[in-house]
Tab-separated table of N, CA and C in Angstrom:
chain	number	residue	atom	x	y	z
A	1	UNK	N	90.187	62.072	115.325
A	1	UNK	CA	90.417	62.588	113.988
A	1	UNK	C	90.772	64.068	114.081
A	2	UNK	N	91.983	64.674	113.014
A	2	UNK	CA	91.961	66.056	113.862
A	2	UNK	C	91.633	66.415	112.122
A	3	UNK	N	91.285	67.708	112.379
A	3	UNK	CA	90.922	68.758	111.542
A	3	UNK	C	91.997	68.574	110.193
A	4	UNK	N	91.748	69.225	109.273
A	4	UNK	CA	92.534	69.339	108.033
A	4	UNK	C	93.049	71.158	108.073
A	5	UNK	N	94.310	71.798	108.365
A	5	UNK	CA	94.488	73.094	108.173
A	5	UNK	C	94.069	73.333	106.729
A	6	UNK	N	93.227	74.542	106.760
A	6	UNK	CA	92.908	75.184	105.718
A	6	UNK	C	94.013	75.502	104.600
A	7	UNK	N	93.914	74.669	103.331
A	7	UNK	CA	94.427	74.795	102.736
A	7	UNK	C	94.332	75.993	101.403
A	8	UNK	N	93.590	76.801	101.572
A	8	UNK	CA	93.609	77.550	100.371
A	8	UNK	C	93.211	79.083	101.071
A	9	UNK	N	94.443	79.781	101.371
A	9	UNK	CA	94.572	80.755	101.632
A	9	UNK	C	95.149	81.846	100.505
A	10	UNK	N	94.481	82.860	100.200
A	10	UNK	CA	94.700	83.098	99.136
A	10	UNK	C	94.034	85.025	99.165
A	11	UNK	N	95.138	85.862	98.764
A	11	UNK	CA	94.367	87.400	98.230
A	11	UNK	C	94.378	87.467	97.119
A	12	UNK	N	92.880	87.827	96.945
A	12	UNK	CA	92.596	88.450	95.366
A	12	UNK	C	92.442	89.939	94.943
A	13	UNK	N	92.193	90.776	96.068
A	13	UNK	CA	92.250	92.196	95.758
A	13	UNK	C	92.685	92.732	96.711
A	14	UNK	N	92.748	93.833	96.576
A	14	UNK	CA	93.169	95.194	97.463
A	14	UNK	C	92.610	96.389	97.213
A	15	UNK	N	92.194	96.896	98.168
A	15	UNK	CA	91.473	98.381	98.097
A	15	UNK	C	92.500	99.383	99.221
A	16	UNK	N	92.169	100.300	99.145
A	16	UNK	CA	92.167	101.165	99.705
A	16	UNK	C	91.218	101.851	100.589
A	17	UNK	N	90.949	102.208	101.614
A	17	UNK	CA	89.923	103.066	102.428
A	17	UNK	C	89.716	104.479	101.761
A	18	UNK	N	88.699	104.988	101.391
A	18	UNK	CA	89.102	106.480	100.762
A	18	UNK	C	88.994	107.466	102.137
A	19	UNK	N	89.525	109.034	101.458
A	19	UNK	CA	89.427	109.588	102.356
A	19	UNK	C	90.732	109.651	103.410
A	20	UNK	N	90.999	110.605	104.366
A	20	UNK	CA	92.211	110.709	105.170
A	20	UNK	C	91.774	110.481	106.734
A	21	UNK	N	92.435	109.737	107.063
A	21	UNK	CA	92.407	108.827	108.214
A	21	UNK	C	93.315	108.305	109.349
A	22	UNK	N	92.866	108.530	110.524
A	22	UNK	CA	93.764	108.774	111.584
A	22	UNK	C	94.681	107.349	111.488
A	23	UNK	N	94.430	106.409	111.224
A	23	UNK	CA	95.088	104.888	110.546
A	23	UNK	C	94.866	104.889	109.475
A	24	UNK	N	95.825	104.851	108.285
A	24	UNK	CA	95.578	104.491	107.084
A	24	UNK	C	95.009	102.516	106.711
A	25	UNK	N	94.226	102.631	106.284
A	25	UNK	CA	94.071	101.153	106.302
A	25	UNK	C	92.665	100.544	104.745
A	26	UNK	N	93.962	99.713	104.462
A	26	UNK	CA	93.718	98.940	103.203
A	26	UNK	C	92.320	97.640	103.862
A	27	UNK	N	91.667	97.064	102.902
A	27	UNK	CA	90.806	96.250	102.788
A	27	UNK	C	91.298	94.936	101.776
A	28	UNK	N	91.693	93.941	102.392
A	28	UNK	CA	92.350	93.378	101.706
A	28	UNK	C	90.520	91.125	101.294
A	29	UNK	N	90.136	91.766	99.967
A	29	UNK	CA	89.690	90.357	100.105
A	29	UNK	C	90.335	89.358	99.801
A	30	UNK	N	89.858	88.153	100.497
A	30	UNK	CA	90.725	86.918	100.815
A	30	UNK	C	89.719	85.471	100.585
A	31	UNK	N	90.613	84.231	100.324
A	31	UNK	CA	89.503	83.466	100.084
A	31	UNK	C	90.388	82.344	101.317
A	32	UNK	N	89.292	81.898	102.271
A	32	UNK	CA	90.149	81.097	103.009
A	32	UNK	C	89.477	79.977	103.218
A	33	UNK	N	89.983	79.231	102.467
A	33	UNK	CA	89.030	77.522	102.248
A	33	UNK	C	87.963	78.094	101.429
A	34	UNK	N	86.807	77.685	101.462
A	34	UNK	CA	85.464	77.755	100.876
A	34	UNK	C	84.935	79.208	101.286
A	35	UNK	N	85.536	80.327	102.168
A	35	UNK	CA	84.819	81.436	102.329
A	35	UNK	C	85.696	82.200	101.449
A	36	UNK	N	85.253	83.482	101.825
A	36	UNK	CA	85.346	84.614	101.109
A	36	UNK	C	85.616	86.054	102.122
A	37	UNK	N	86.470	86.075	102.727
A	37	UNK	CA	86.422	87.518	103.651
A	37	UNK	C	87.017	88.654	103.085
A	38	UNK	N	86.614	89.576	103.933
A	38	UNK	CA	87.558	90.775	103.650
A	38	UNK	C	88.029	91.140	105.094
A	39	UNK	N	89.282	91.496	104.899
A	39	UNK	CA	90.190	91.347	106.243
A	39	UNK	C	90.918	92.879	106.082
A	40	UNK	N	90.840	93.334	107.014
A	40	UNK	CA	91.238	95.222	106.996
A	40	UNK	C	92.729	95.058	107.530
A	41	UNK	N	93.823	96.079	107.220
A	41	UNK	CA	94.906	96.053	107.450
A	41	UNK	C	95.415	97.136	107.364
A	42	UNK	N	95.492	97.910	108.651
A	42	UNK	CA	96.078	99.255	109.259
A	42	UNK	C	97.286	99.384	110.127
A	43	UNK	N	97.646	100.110	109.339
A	43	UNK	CA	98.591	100.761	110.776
A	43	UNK	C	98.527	101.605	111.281
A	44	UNK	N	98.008	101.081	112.780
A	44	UNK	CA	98.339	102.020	113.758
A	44	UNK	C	99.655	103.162	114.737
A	45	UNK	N	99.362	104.052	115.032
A	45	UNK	CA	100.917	104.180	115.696
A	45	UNK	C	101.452	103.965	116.373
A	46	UNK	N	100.615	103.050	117.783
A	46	UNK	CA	101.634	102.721	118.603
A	46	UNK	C	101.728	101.138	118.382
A	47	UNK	N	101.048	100.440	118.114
A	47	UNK	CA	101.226	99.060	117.946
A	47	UNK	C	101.497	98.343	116.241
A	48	UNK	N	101.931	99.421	115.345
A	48	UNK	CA	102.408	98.789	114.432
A	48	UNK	C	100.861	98.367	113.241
A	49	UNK	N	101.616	97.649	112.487
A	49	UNK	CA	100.740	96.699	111.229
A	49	UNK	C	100.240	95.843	112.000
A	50	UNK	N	98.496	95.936	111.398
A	50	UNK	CA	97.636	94.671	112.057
A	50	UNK	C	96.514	94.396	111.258
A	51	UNK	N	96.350	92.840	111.185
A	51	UNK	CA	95.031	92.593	110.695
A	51	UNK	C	94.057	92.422	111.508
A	52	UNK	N	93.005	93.064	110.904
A	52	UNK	CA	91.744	92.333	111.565
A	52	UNK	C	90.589	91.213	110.655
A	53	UNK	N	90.028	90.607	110.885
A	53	UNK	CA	88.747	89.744	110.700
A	53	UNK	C	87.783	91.191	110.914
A	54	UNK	N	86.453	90.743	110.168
A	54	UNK	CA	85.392	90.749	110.256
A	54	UNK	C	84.881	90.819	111.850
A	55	UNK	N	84.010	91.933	112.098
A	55	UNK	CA	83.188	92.111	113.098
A	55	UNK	C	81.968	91.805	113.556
A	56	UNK	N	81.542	90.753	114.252
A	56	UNK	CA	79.788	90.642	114.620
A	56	UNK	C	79.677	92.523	114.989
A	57	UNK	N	78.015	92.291	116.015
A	57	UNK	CA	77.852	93.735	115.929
A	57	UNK	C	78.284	93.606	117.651
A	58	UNK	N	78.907	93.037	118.157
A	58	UNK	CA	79.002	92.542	119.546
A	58	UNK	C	80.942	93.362	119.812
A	59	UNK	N	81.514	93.080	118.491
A	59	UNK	CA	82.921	93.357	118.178
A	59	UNK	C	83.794	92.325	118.407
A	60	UNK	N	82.913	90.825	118.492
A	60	UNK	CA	83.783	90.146	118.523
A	60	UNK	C	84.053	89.691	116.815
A	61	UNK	N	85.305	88.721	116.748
A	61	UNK	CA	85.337	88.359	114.971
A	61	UNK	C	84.023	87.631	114.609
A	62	UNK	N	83.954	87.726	113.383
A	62	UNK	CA	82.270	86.916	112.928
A	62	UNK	C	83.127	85.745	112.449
A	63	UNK	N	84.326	85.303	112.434
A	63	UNK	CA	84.567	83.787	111.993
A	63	UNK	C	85.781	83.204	112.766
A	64	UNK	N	86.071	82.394	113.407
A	64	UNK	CA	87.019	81.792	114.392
A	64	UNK	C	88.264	81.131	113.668
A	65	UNK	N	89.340	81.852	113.826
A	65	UNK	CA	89.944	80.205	112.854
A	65	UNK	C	91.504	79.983	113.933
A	66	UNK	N	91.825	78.745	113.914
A	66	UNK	CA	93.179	78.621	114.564
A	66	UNK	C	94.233	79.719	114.887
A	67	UNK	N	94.956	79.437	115.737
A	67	UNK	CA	96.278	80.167	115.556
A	67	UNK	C	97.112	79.972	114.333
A	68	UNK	N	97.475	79.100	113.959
A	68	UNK	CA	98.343	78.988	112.669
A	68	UNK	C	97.610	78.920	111.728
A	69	UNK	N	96.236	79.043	111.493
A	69	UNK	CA	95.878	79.360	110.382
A	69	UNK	C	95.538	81.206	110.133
A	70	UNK	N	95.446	81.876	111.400
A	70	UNK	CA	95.497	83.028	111.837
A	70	UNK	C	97.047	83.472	111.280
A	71	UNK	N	97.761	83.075	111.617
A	71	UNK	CA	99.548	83.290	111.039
A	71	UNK	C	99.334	83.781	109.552
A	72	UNK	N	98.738	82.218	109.088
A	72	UNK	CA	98.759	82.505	107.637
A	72	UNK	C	97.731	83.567	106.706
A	73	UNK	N	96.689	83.762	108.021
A	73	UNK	CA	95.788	84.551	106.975
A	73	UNK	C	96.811	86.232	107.220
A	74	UNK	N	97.394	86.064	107.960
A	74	UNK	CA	98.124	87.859	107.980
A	74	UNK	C	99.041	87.589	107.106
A	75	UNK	N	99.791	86.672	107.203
A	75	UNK	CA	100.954	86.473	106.067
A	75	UNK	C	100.441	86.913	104.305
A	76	UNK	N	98.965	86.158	104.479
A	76	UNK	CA	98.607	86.511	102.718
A	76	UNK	C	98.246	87.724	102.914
A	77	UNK	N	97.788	88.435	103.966
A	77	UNK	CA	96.844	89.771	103.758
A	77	UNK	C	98.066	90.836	103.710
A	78	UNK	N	99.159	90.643	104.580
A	78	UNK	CA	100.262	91.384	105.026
A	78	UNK	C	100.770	91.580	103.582
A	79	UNK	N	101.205	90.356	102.655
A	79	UNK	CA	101.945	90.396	101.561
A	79	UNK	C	101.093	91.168	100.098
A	80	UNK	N	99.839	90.962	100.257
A	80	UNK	CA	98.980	91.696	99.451
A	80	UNK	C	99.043	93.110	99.748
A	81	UNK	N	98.840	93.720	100.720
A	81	UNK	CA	99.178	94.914	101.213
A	81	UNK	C	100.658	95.245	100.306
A	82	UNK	N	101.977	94.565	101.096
A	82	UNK	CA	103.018	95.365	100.542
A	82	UNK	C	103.209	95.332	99.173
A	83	UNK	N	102.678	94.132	97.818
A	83	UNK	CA	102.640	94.006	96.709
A	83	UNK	C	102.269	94.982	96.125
A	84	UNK	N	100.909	95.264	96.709
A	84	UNK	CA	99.715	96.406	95.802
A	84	UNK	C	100.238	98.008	95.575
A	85	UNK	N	101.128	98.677	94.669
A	85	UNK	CA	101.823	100.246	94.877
A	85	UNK	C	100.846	100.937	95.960
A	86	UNK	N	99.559	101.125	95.630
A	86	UNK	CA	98.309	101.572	95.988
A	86	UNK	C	98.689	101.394	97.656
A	87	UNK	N	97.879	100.548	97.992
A	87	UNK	CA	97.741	100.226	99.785
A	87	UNK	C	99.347	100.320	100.171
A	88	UNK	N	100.300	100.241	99.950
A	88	UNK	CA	101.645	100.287	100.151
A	88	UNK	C	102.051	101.638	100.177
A	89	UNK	N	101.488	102.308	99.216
A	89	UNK	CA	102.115	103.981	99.464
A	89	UNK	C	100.796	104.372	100.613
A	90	UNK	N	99.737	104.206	100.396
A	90	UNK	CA	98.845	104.381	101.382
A	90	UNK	C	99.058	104.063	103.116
A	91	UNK	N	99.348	103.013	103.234
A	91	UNK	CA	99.837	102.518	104.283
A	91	UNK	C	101.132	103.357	105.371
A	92	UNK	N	102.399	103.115	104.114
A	92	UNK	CA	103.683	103.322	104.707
A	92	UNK	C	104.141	104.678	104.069
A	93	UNK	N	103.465	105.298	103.073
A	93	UNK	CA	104.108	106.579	102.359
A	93	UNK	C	105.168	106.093	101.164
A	94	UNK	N	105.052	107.234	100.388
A	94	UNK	CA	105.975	106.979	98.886
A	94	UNK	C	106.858	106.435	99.159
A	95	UNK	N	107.784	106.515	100.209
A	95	UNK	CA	109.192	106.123	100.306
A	95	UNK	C	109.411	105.050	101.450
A	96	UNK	N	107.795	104.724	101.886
A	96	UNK	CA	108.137	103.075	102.872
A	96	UNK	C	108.755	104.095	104.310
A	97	UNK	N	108.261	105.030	104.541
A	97	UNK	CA	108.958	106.256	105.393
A	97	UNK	C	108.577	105.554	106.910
A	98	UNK	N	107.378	104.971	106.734
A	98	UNK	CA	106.176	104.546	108.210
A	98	UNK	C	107.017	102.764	108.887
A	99	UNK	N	107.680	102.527	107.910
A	99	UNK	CA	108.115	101.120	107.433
A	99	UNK	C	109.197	101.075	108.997
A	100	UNK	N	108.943	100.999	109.910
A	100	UNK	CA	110.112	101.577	110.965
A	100	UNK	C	110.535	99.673	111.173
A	101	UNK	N	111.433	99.424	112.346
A	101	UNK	CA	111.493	98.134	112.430
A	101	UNK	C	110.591	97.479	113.251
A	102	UNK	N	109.905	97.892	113.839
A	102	UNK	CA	108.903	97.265	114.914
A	102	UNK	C	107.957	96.535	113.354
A	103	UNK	N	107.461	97.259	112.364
A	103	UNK	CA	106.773	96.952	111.653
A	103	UNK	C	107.753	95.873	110.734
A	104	UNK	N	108.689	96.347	110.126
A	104	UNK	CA	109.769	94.594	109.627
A	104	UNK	C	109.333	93.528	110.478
A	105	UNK	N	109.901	94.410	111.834
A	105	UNK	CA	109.761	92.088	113.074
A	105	UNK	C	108.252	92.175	112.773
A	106	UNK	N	107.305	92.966	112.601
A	106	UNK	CA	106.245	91.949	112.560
A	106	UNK	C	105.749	91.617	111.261
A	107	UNK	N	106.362	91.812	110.396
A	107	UNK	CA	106.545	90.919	108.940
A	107	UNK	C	107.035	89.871	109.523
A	108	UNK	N	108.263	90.243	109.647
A	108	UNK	CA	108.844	89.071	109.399
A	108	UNK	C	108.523	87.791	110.498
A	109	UNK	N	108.274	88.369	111.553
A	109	UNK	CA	107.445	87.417	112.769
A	109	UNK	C	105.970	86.121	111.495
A	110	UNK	N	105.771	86.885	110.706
A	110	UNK	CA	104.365	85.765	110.476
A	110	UNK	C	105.027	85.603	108.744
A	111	UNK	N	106.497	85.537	108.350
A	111	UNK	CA	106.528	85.550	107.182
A	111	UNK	C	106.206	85.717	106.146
A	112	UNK	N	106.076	87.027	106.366
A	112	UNK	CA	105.809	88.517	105.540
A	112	UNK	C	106.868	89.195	104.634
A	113	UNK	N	107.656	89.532	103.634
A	113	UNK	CA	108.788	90.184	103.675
A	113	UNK	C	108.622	91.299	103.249
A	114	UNK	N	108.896	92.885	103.327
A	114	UNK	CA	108.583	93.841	102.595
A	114	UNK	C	109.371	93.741	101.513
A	115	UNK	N	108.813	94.972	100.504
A	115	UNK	CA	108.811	94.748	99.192
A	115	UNK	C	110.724	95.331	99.003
């Protein structure tokens, strides 16, 4: 019998991190199946836009989920990010200035599109 992919992937808010910060990075909550996370989403400078999961105190993630369901949870967190004015000017600057192409392919790598 194999598993059922999580069907209800879904962002409901967006925050912002306050304060100025060597990565700017949004807090994006998410509902994925029956949980409830909050999934952080920074960019860094040499490796671009990235999500993370939730941390045990060990630093590994506190919840496991597939590769393609992993796809999709950046895809909703990625697209909440560029939707929100807020985490979007936060992120990339007023004018999407940070927005270089390494950061497009990895939109567009997990079908993401910027705004």
């Amino acid at each position: 019998m194999t598993k059922p992919i999580v069907r209800t992937i879904r962002a409901f808010s967006v925050h912002v991190l306050p304060g100025k910060r060597r990565n700017p990075t949004a807090i994006v909550r998410m509902r994925i199946g029956p949980l409830f996370v909050s999934v952080g989403v920074a960019l860094l400078r040499k490796s671009g836009i990235t999500a993370r999961l939730p941390e045990d105190d060990d630093g590994k993630p506190a919840i496991e989920v597939r590769p393609e369901v992993w796809t999709a949870i950046q895809k909703a967190a990625f697209e909440a990010v560029t939707r929100d004015p807020t985490a979007r000017e936060h992120l990339f600057g007023p004018e999407l200035c940070h927005l270089d192409r390494s950061v497009e392919r990895q939109l567009h790598e997990v079908g993401a599109s910027p705004p």
